[in-house]
Coordinates of C-alpha atoms in Angstrom, one line a residue:
Chain A
M15 CA -40.8 0.7 -39.8
K16 CA -37.9 2.9 -38.5
V17 CA -38.6 6.6 -37.7
E18 CA -35.8 9.1 -38.1
Q19 CA -35.3 11.5 -35.4
I20 CA -33.1 14.4 -35.1
A21 CA -30.9 15.0 -31.9
I22 CA -29.2 18.5 -31.1
F23 CA -26.2 19.1 -28.4
L24 CA -27.0 22.0 -26.5
E25 CA -24.8 23.6 -23.5
N26 CA -26.8 24.5 -20.4
K27 CA -27.1 28.1 -21.5
S28 CA -30.3 30.1 -21.3
G29 CA -32.2 30.8 -24.5
R30 CA -30.8 27.8 -26.5
L31 CA -34.0 26.0 -26.8
A32 CA -36.0 29.0 -27.5
E33 CA -33.4 29.8 -30.4
I34 CA -33.9 26.2 -31.7
T35 CA -37.5 26.6 -31.8
Q36 CA -37.3 30.1 -33.4
I37 CA -35.2 28.8 -36.0
L38 CA -37.5 25.8 -36.9
A39 CA -40.5 28.2 -36.9
E40 CA -39.1 30.6 -39.2
N41 CA -38.5 27.7 -41.7
G42 CA -42.1 26.3 -41.4
I43 CA -40.8 23.1 -39.6
N44 CA -43.6 21.4 -37.5
I45 CA -42.3 19.5 -34.1
R46 CA -44.3 16.3 -33.9
A47 CA -42.4 15.3 -30.6
L48 CA -39.8 16.5 -28.4
S49 CA -37.7 15.2 -25.3
L50 CA -34.7 17.0 -23.7
A51 CA -32.1 14.8 -22.0
D52 CA -30.3 17.0 -19.3
T53 CA -27.2 16.7 -17.4
A54 CA -25.4 19.0 -15.2
D55 CA -23.2 20.3 -17.9
F56 CA -25.1 19.8 -21.2
G57 CA -28.4 18.7 -22.8
I58 CA -29.4 16.5 -25.8
L59 CA -32.6 17.8 -27.6
R60 CA -34.6 15.0 -29.5
L61 CA -36.8 16.0 -32.1
L62 CA -39.4 14.2 -34.4
V63 CA -40.2 16.8 -37.0
N64 CA -42.4 17.0 -40.2
D65 CA -39.3 17.7 -42.5
I66 CA -36.3 16.2 -41.2
Q67 CA -33.9 17.2 -44.0
K68 CA -34.7 20.6 -43.7
A69 CA -34.6 20.9 -40.0
E70 CA -31.3 19.3 -40.0
A71 CA -30.0 21.6 -42.7
V72 CA -31.2 25.0 -41.1
L73 CA -29.8 23.9 -37.7
K74 CA -26.5 22.9 -38.9
A75 CA -26.4 26.4 -40.8
H76 CA -26.9 28.1 -37.3
N77 CA -23.8 26.0 -36.2
F78 CA -25.7 23.4 -34.1
T79 CA -24.3 19.9 -33.7
V80 CA -27.0 17.8 -35.2
G81 CA -27.3 14.2 -35.3
R82 CA -29.6 11.7 -36.9
T83 CA -30.7 8.6 -35.2
Q84 CA -33.4 6.0 -35.7
V85 CA -36.1 5.2 -33.3
C86 CA -39.1 2.8 -33.0
V87 CA -42.6 4.6 -32.4
V88 CA -45.4 2.7 -31.1
E89 CA -48.9 3.4 -31.0
T90 CA -51.1 2.2 -28.0
P91 CA -54.8 2.7 -26.8
D92 CA -54.7 5.8 -24.5
K93 CA -56.1 4.1 -21.2
P94 CA -54.7 2.9 -18.2
G95 CA -52.4 0.0 -18.7
G96 CA -51.7 1.0 -22.5
L97 CA -48.0 1.8 -21.7
A98 CA -47.5 -1.1 -19.2
K99 CA -48.6 -3.7 -22.1
V100 CA -46.0 -2.1 -24.4
L101 CA -43.2 -2.6 -21.7
Q102 CA -44.3 -6.0 -20.8
V103 CA -43.4 -7.0 -24.4
I104 CA -40.0 -5.2 -24.1
K105 CA -39.4 -7.0 -20.8
E106 CA -40.0 -10.6 -22.2
A107 CA -38.1 -9.9 -25.2
E108 CA -35.2 -8.8 -23.1
L109 CA -34.8 -5.4 -24.9
N110 CA -32.6 -2.9 -23.8
V111 CA -34.3 0.4 -23.8
E112 CA -31.6 3.4 -24.3
Y113 CA -34.1 6.0 -23.6
M114 CA -38.0 6.7 -24.1
Y115 CA -40.6 9.4 -24.3
A116 CA -44.1 9.4 -24.8
F117 CA -47.3 11.7 -25.4
A118 CA -51.0 11.3 -25.7
Q119 CA -52.1 12.0 -29.1
R120 CA -55.8 13.1 -28.6
S121 CA -57.1 12.7 -25.3
G122 CA -59.0 9.2 -25.0
A123 CA -57.5 8.2 -28.6
T124 CA -54.0 7.0 -28.7
G125 CA -50.6 7.4 -26.9
I126 CA -47.5 7.5 -28.9
I127 CA -44.2 6.0 -27.3
I128 CA -40.7 6.7 -28.8
F129 CA -38.2 4.3 -28.0
R130 CA -34.5 4.0 -28.9
F131 CA -32.9 0.6 -28.8
D132 CA -29.8 -1.2 -28.9
D133 CA -31.0 -3.3 -31.5
L134 CA -33.9 -1.8 -33.4
D135 CA -34.6 -4.5 -35.7
I136 CA -35.1 -7.2 -33.2
A137 CA -37.2 -4.7 -31.1
I138 CA -39.5 -3.9 -34.0
T139 CA -39.8 -7.7 -34.8
A140 CA -40.6 -8.3 -31.3
L141 CA -43.2 -5.6 -30.9
M142 CA -44.9 -6.2 -34.1
K143 CA -45.0 -10.1 -33.3
A144 CA -46.6 -9.3 -30.0
G145 CA -49.4 -7.3 -31.9
M146 CA -48.4 -3.8 -31.1
R147 CA -48.9 -1.1 -33.8
V148 CA -45.5 0.4 -34.8
L149 CA -45.6 3.4 -37.1
S150 CA -43.9 4.3 -39.9
G151 CA -42.1 7.4 -40.6
A152 CA -44.7 8.8 -42.9
E153 CA -47.5 8.1 -40.4
V154 CA -45.5 9.9 -37.5
Y155 CA -44.4 13.1 -39.6
A156 CA -48.2 13.4 -40.6
I157 CA -49.5 13.1 -36.7
Chain B
M14 CA 22.9 32.5 9.6
I15 CA 24.9 31.1 6.7
W16 CA 25.7 27.6 6.0
N17 CA 28.9 28.0 4.1
E18 CA 30.0 31.2 5.1
E19 CA 33.2 31.0 3.1
Y20 CA 31.5 30.6 -0.3
E21 CA 28.2 32.3 0.4
T22 CA 29.9 35.7 1.1
L23 CA 32.9 35.4 -1.3
P24 CA 33.8 39.0 -2.5
R25 CA 32.4 39.2 -6.2
E26 CA 35.8 39.4 -7.7
E27 CA 36.6 35.9 -6.2
I28 CA 33.4 34.4 -7.3
R29 CA 34.0 35.5 -10.8
V30 CA 37.6 34.0 -10.7
L31 CA 36.3 30.7 -9.1
Q32 CA 33.5 30.8 -11.8
L33 CA 36.0 31.0 -14.7
S34 CA 38.4 28.2 -13.7
R35 CA 35.3 26.0 -13.0
L36 CA 33.8 26.8 -16.3
Q37 CA 36.9 26.2 -18.2
A38 CA 37.2 22.7 -16.3
I39 CA 33.4 21.8 -17.3
I40 CA 33.7 22.7 -20.6
E41 CA 37.0 20.8 -20.9
R42 CA 35.0 17.8 -19.4
V43 CA 32.0 17.8 -21.6
Y44 CA 34.2 18.3 -24.8
T45 CA 36.1 15.6 -24.2
L46 CA 33.6 13.1 -22.6
V47 CA 30.1 13.8 -24.4
P48 CA 30.2 13.6 -28.1
Y49 CA 27.1 15.4 -28.4
Y50 CA 28.5 18.5 -26.9
R51 CA 31.8 18.2 -28.9
A52 CA 29.6 17.9 -32.1
K53 CA 27.5 21.0 -31.2
M54 CA 30.9 22.9 -30.2
D55 CA 32.6 22.1 -33.4
E56 CA 29.8 22.8 -35.5
V57 CA 30.3 26.5 -34.2
G58 CA 34.0 26.3 -34.3
V59 CA 34.2 26.6 -30.5
K60 CA 37.3 24.8 -28.5
P61 CA 37.4 24.8 -24.9
S62 CA 40.6 26.9 -25.2
H63 CA 38.7 29.7 -26.2
I64 CA 37.3 30.0 -23.0
K65 CA 39.4 32.7 -21.7
A66 CA 37.1 34.9 -19.8
L67 CA 33.6 34.5 -18.2
Q68 CA 31.8 36.3 -21.1
N69 CA 33.3 33.9 -23.6
I70 CA 30.5 31.5 -22.5
R71 CA 28.6 33.3 -25.0
L72 CA 30.2 31.5 -27.9
L73 CA 29.0 28.2 -26.6
P74 CA 25.6 26.8 -27.9
F75 CA 22.8 26.6 -25.8
T76 CA 21.4 23.3 -24.5
T77 CA 17.7 22.7 -24.4
K78 CA 15.0 20.2 -23.1
E79 CA 15.2 18.8 -26.9
D80 CA 18.9 18.2 -26.6
L81 CA 18.0 16.3 -23.5
R82 CA 15.5 14.3 -24.9
K83 CA 17.5 13.3 -28.0
N84 CA 20.1 11.9 -25.6
Y85 CA 17.5 9.9 -23.5
P86 CA 18.3 8.1 -21.2
F87 CA 22.1 8.6 -20.3
G88 CA 23.4 9.9 -23.4
L89 CA 24.7 13.2 -21.7
F90 CA 26.3 11.6 -18.7
T91 CA 30.0 12.1 -18.3
V92 CA 30.8 9.2 -16.1
P93 CA 30.4 5.3 -16.6
M94 CA 27.0 4.4 -15.0
D95 CA 29.0 2.4 -12.3
Q96 CA 29.9 5.9 -10.8
V97 CA 26.1 7.2 -11.1
V98 CA 24.4 6.5 -7.7
R99 CA 21.2 7.9 -8.3
V100 CA 18.9 9.1 -11.4
H101 CA 15.7 11.3 -11.4
A102 CA 13.5 12.1 -14.4
S103 CA 11.0 14.6 -15.6
S104 CA 7.5 13.4 -16.0
G105 CA 8.3 13.4 -19.9
T106 CA 4.8 13.2 -21.2
T107 CA 5.3 14.2 -24.7
G108 CA 8.4 12.5 -26.3
Q109 CA 11.0 11.3 -23.9
P110 CA 11.4 12.1 -20.4
T111 CA 14.5 14.0 -19.3
V112 CA 16.9 11.9 -17.3
V113 CA 19.5 13.3 -14.9
G114 CA 22.2 11.4 -13.2
Y115 CA 24.3 11.9 -10.1
T116 CA 27.5 10.7 -8.7
K117 CA 28.3 10.4 -5.0
R118 CA 30.1 13.9 -5.0
D119 CA 26.8 15.4 -6.8
I120 CA 24.7 14.2 -4.2
R121 CA 27.2 15.6 -1.6
T122 CA 26.9 18.9 -3.7
W123 CA 23.4 18.7 -3.6
A124 CA 22.7 18.0 0.0
E125 CA 25.3 21.1 0.5
L126 CA 23.2 23.3 -1.6
M127 CA 19.8 22.2 0.2
A128 CA 21.5 22.9 3.5
R129 CA 22.3 26.4 2.5
T130 CA 18.9 27.0 1.2
L131 CA 17.3 25.5 4.5
T132 CA 19.7 27.6 6.5
A133 CA 18.9 30.9 4.3
A134 CA 15.3 30.3 5.0
G135 CA 15.7 30.0 8.6
A136 CA 15.8 26.2 9.5
R137 CA 18.4 24.9 12.0
K138 CA 19.6 21.9 13.4
G139 CA 17.0 20.9 15.8
D140 CA 14.2 21.8 13.5
I141 CA 11.6 19.0 12.7
I142 CA 11.3 19.3 9.0
H143 CA 7.9 18.3 7.3
N144 CA 8.8 17.4 4.0
A145 CA 5.7 17.2 1.7
Y146 CA 7.4 17.4 -1.6
G147 CA 6.8 14.2 -3.5
Y148 CA 9.3 11.5 -3.1
G149 CA 10.5 9.4 -6.5
L150 CA 11.6 10.3 -9.9
F151 CA 10.7 14.0 -8.9
T152 CA 13.8 15.6 -7.7
G153 CA 11.8 17.9 -4.8
G154 CA 11.4 15.1 -2.1
L155 CA 15.0 13.4 -2.0
G156 CA 16.6 16.7 -2.8
A157 CA 15.2 18.5 0.3
H158 CA 15.5 15.2 2.5
Y159 CA 19.2 15.0 1.9
G160 CA 19.8 18.5 2.6
A161 CA 17.5 18.5 5.6
E162 CA 19.7 15.5 7.0
N163 CA 23.0 17.4 6.1
L164 CA 21.6 20.3 8.0
G165 CA 21.2 18.1 11.2
A166 CA 17.5 18.6 11.3
T167 CA 15.0 15.8 12.0
V168 CA 13.3 15.0 8.7
V169 CA 9.7 13.8 8.4
P170 CA 9.8 12.2 4.9
I171 CA 5.9 12.5 4.5
S172 CA 5.8 13.1 0.9
G173 CA 2.6 14.5 -0.7
G174 CA -1.2 13.7 -0.4
N175 CA -3.3 12.8 2.6
S176 CA -3.6 16.2 4.1
K177 CA -5.4 15.1 7.3
R178 CA -2.8 12.8 8.1
Q179 CA 0.0 15.4 7.1
I180 CA -1.9 17.8 9.7
T181 CA -2.1 15.2 12.4
I182 CA 1.6 14.2 12.0
M183 CA 2.6 18.0 12.1
R184 CA 0.8 18.4 15.4
D185 CA 2.0 15.5 16.9
F186 CA 5.5 15.6 16.0
G187 CA 5.7 19.5 16.5
S188 CA 6.9 20.0 13.1
T189 CA 8.6 23.4 12.8
V190 CA 9.5 23.8 9.1
L191 CA 7.1 22.7 6.1
L192 CA 8.4 22.0 2.7
S193 CA 5.9 21.8 0.0
T194 CA 4.5 23.6 -3.0
P195 CA 2.8 27.0 -2.1
S196 CA -0.6 25.7 -3.3
Y197 CA -0.4 22.8 -1.1
A198 CA 0.5 25.0 1.8
L199 CA -2.8 26.9 1.4
N200 CA -4.5 23.5 0.9
L201 CA -3.1 22.4 4.2
A202 CA -4.0 25.7 6.1
D203 CA -7.7 25.2 4.7
T204 CA -7.7 21.7 5.7
M205 CA -6.6 22.7 9.2
V206 CA -9.7 24.8 9.7
E207 CA -11.8 22.1 8.5
M208 CA -10.3 19.8 11.1
G209 CA -10.5 22.5 13.8
V210 CA -6.8 22.8 14.1
D211 CA -5.6 26.1 14.9
P212 CA -2.5 26.8 12.8
K213 CA -1.2 29.2 15.4
S214 CA -1.2 26.0 18.0
L215 CA 1.3 24.3 15.8
A216 CA 5.2 24.8 16.2
L217 CA 5.7 25.8 12.5
H218 CA 7.8 28.8 12.0
T219 CA 8.8 28.4 8.6
G220 CA 7.7 27.2 4.9
V221 CA 10.1 26.5 2.1
F222 CA 8.0 26.7 -0.9
G223 CA 8.9 26.0 -4.8
A224 CA 8.2 23.9 -7.8
E225 CA 5.6 26.3 -8.8
P226 CA 5.2 30.1 -9.5
W227 CA 3.5 32.0 -6.9
S228 CA 2.6 35.6 -6.3
E229 CA 3.7 38.1 -3.4
N230 CA -0.1 38.1 -2.5
M231 CA 0.0 34.3 -2.2
R232 CA 3.0 34.8 0.0
L233 CA 1.0 37.1 2.5
E234 CA -1.8 34.7 2.4
I235 CA 0.2 31.8 3.5
Q236 CA 2.4 33.5 6.2
K237 CA -1.0 34.9 7.6
K238 CA -2.9 31.7 7.4
L239 CA -0.2 29.4 8.7
N240 CA 1.6 32.2 10.9
I241 CA 4.9 31.3 9.3
K242 CA 7.5 33.0 7.3
A243 CA 7.3 31.7 3.8
I244 CA 10.7 31.5 1.6
D245 CA 10.6 31.1 -2.2
I246 CA 13.0 28.6 -3.5
Y247 CA 14.1 27.7 -7.2
G248 CA 15.7 24.7 -8.8
L249 CA 15.0 22.5 -11.7
S250 CA 16.0 18.8 -12.2
E251 CA 18.2 19.5 -15.4
I252 CA 20.2 21.9 -13.3
I253 CA 20.3 19.7 -10.0
G254 CA 16.7 20.1 -8.5
P255 CA 15.9 22.3 -5.8
G256 CA 18.9 24.0 -4.3
V257 CA 19.8 26.1 -7.2
A258 CA 18.7 29.5 -5.7
S259 CA 17.0 30.4 -2.5
E260 CA 15.5 33.6 -0.7
C261 CA 17.1 34.6 2.5
A262 CA 14.7 35.1 5.6
A263 CA 16.3 38.4 6.3
A264 CA 15.6 40.1 3.3
Q265 CA 12.7 37.7 1.3
S266 CA 13.7 39.7 -1.9
G267 CA 15.2 37.8 -4.6
L268 CA 16.4 34.3 -4.8
H269 CA 20.3 33.8 -4.0
I270 CA 21.9 31.7 -6.8
F271 CA 24.8 29.5 -5.3
E272 CA 27.2 31.0 -7.8
D273 CA 29.9 28.7 -6.9
H274 CA 28.1 26.0 -8.4
F275 CA 25.9 27.7 -11.3
L276 CA 26.8 30.4 -13.6
P277 CA 23.4 32.2 -14.7
E278 CA 22.9 34.4 -17.4
I279 CA 19.8 36.3 -18.7
V280 CA 19.4 36.3 -22.5
H281 CA 16.7 37.9 -24.8
P282 CA 13.9 35.2 -25.2
E283 CA 13.9 35.7 -29.0
T284 CA 17.2 36.8 -30.2
F285 CA 19.1 35.1 -27.2
E286 CA 21.5 37.9 -27.0
P287 CA 22.6 38.4 -23.6
L288 CA 20.9 41.1 -21.5
A289 CA 22.4 43.5 -18.8
P290 CA 22.2 43.1 -15.2
G291 CA 18.8 44.1 -14.3
E292 CA 16.9 43.3 -17.4
K293 CA 14.4 41.0 -17.7
G294 CA 14.9 38.0 -20.0
E295 CA 15.2 34.2 -20.0
L296 CA 17.2 32.5 -17.2
V297 CA 20.1 30.3 -18.5
F298 CA 22.1 28.1 -16.2
T299 CA 25.7 26.2 -16.6
T300 CA 26.6 23.9 -14.1
L301 CA 29.9 24.4 -12.9
T302 CA 30.6 21.4 -10.7
K303 CA 28.2 18.7 -11.5
E304 CA 30.0 15.3 -12.4
A305 CA 27.6 12.9 -13.9
F306 CA 25.3 15.4 -15.8
P307 CA 26.8 18.7 -16.3
V308 CA 24.7 21.0 -18.7
I309 CA 26.1 24.2 -20.6
R310 CA 23.9 27.3 -20.9
Y311 CA 20.7 25.2 -20.5
R312 CA 17.6 27.4 -21.3
T313 CA 15.3 27.0 -18.5
K314 CA 12.3 29.2 -20.3
D315 CA 11.8 30.9 -17.1
F316 CA 11.6 34.7 -17.0
S317 CA 13.8 36.6 -14.3
R318 CA 16.3 39.3 -13.8
L319 CA 19.5 39.3 -12.0
R320 CA 20.5 41.6 -9.1
Y321 CA 24.0 42.0 -8.1
E322 CA 23.8 44.5 -5.3
P323 CA 24.7 43.1 -1.7
C324 CA 22.0 41.8 0.5
V325 CA 21.2 42.6 4.0
C326 CA 21.9 38.9 5.0
G327 CA 25.6 39.3 4.0
R328 CA 25.7 36.9 1.0
T329 CA 27.3 38.0 -2.0
C330 CA 26.0 35.9 -4.5
V331 CA 23.8 37.2 -7.1
R332 CA 19.9 37.4 -6.5
M333 CA 17.3 36.1 -9.1
E334 CA 13.9 37.9 -9.1
K335 CA 10.9 35.5 -8.3
V336 CA 10.0 33.9 -11.6
T337 CA 7.4 35.6 -13.0
G338 CA 6.6 33.8 -16.3
R339 CA 7.9 31.7 -19.0
S340 CA 9.0 32.0 -22.6
D341 CA 7.0 28.9 -23.8
D342 CA 3.4 27.9 -23.2
M343 CA 4.1 25.6 -20.3
L344 CA 1.6 25.7 -17.5
I345 CA 2.4 24.4 -14.1
I346 CA -0.8 23.2 -12.5
R347 CA -0.6 21.9 -9.1
G348 CA 3.1 21.7 -9.4
V349 CA 2.8 19.5 -12.4
N350 CA 4.3 20.9 -15.9
V351 CA 1.7 20.8 -18.7
F352 CA 2.2 21.8 -22.2
P353 CA -1.2 22.4 -24.4
S354 CA 0.5 20.3 -27.0
Q355 CA 0.2 17.3 -24.6
V356 CA -3.5 17.9 -24.0
E357 CA -4.1 18.4 -27.7
H358 CA -2.3 14.7 -28.2
V359 CA -4.6 13.2 -25.9
L360 CA -7.6 14.7 -27.6
V361 CA -6.5 13.8 -31.1
S362 CA -5.7 10.1 -30.0
I363 CA -9.4 9.7 -28.9
E364 CA -10.9 8.7 -32.0
G365 CA -13.1 11.4 -33.7
V366 CA -12.2 14.0 -31.4
E367 CA -11.2 17.4 -33.3
P368 CA -8.9 19.4 -31.7
H369 CA -11.0 22.3 -31.2
Y370 CA -10.4 22.9 -27.4
M371 CA -9.4 25.4 -24.8
I372 CA -7.4 24.9 -21.6
V373 CA -8.8 27.1 -18.8
V374 CA -6.9 27.1 -15.5
D375 CA -7.9 28.7 -12.6
R376 CA -7.4 28.6 -8.8
E377 CA -10.4 27.8 -6.8
G378 CA -9.5 28.6 -3.1
T379 CA -6.2 27.1 -2.9
L380 CA -5.9 24.8 -5.5
D381 CA -5.5 25.0 -9.3
T382 CA -8.0 23.8 -11.6
L383 CA -7.8 22.5 -14.8
E384 CA -10.9 22.6 -17.2
I385 CA -10.7 21.2 -20.8
Q386 CA -13.4 22.6 -23.1
V387 CA -14.1 20.4 -26.0
E388 CA -16.4 21.0 -28.9
V389 CA -18.9 18.7 -29.7
S390 CA -18.5 17.9 -33.3
E391 CA -20.7 15.6 -35.3
H392 CA -18.2 12.9 -35.3
I393 CA -18.5 12.7 -31.6
F394 CA -22.1 13.5 -31.0
S395 CA -24.6 11.0 -29.9
D396 CA -28.0 11.2 -28.9
E397 CA -27.4 9.5 -25.7
V398 CA -26.3 11.0 -22.8
K399 CA -24.1 7.8 -21.6
Q400 CA -22.1 8.0 -24.7
L401 CA -21.2 11.8 -24.2
E402 CA -20.6 11.3 -20.5
T403 CA -18.3 8.3 -21.6
L404 CA -16.5 10.4 -23.8
G405 CA -15.8 12.9 -21.1
K406 CA -14.5 10.4 -18.7
K407 CA -12.1 9.0 -21.3
I408 CA -10.6 12.4 -22.0
R409 CA -10.3 13.0 -18.2
A410 CA -8.7 9.5 -17.7
D411 CA -6.3 9.7 -20.5
I412 CA -5.4 13.4 -19.2
K413 CA -4.5 11.9 -15.8
D414 CA -2.8 9.0 -17.1
L415 CA -0.5 11.0 -19.5
L416 CA 0.0 14.2 -17.8
G417 CA -0.6 13.2 -14.2
V418 CA -2.8 16.0 -13.5
S419 CA -6.7 15.7 -12.9
C420 CA -9.0 17.8 -15.1
T421 CA -12.7 18.6 -15.7
V422 CA -14.0 18.4 -19.2
K423 CA -16.7 20.6 -20.3
L424 CA -18.2 19.6 -23.6
V425 CA -19.3 22.7 -25.5
E426 CA -21.4 23.6 -28.7
P427 CA -19.5 23.9 -32.0
K428 CA -17.8 27.3 -32.9
T429 CA -18.2 28.5 -29.3
I430 CA -14.3 28.4 -28.7
K431 CA -12.8 31.5 -30.3
R432 CA -10.9 30.9 -33.5
S433 CA -7.8 32.9 -33.7
E434 CA -6.3 34.1 -36.9
G435 CA -2.8 33.9 -35.8
K436 CA -1.4 31.4 -33.4
A437 CA -4.2 29.6 -31.9
Q438 CA -5.0 30.6 -28.3
R439 CA -5.4 27.5 -26.5
V440 CA -5.0 28.5 -23.0
I441 CA -7.0 30.9 -20.6
D442 CA -5.0 31.3 -17.4
K443 CA -7.4 33.0 -14.9
R444 CA -4.9 32.5 -12.0
K445 CA -3.3 35.7 -10.6
I446 CA 0.3 34.8 -10.1

């Protein structure tokens, strides 16, 4: 139930993000979800894509530093309190969230939340025990 | 005014006679007492008896920082330790630090030379000398201190740091002479403005600046901002510390080398052949009177030229031009000596960091800045901001610990630092010195 994400190191320079999305577009790679962490000096772009191998290869070929990490993707009803319920489980299980990002899939249908945990296995077990729907890689890439 | 009229204005012919007899004595001394010097001289087949004229000094091997390191800590001392009353040391961040020693007489010589320096700069008995050179293993603080006391001035041994307090004391004590690095003098000038202290309201009339290279423009800026006369001095711990050479207030044109104690040469930085007077090359010194730690033909790696013509101040000793560069890649950042190899050493020793880096030195306002750009390779990359920031902090802390200078670290994308085809270019120095 772990999902692979790619992360890319970016200096804070204009046009870098455009360059990455252009490379992915030219190679027919579809972005499923995206988050950009920024500091004063650099940024880290995190992507869920439909073809992770290819995305990694083409970005590396363009001299980007690319890393792969595993994340946990939770689907929750897209209504008030949906996210709160998931976070309540995380709080009770005393899980440490490194970072998270979320998006609504289709209005009124489901919300997708992507978590990076210290210990992914414990987190997934706890979430599933609490009845949360944790998506597999195949499900995520096919969104 | 001249502190030691007799020696500082000796006719040139007499200087040469004095230098030769002192050179012969010092060569005899190191040959007899220091196995390392004897071995080096035997290797090239030179005996002290071969030194019959001053130019015979060229027969002798050079001494380098490497030689000093090999003999760490006291291997080149020519007296037993019970005659060494003080040691100083360089920061020594790669390999061994270099340690220098002084007998009682050496300390007196040094105090004499610094009294000459301060007098040449325009300081007198009755001046209040604010000594902001660092006290400690560094030779600057104590070297200047003893000279100022010898001069009969009042010394305020404030050492470096805490600029606001420095200024308060300068104002309250009525300090008249400032001793510091030139960049720190500019820093003090700016801090005065911040504090609402008008530099012109202070009693300062002279600044004696050394320990780092500085330009004529910087001199003009300091003189204007602090309303003082800014004097350049030169020295290095391997020779004695500050007090090797000093500008005179009368000419402010070239630094008089105290030739009764030091014999200067200028050599080609690659062939090491002697260069004619007026030609620019690497400055080499032989100490003529040091007891505990004489050095023979020490290669300073500093570039300068020598001018033998008489000076308006009346001193006859040769003048060296303001040091304009070095024959190695050493950087002087806020008075601290930094070699690019030291930075590389720090980066390599942090696990996973490949040494694709660039050192960018600049001057912001009055202070030197050091930025280290490090390419983020896959080994060190993390998708977590925290991890990358920790890496930056670790590099910063290690540089500070090992090199004694603070820096900023900029993580950059791979392949953005220019790869050179020959010798790696690791340094961009944007300062205009």
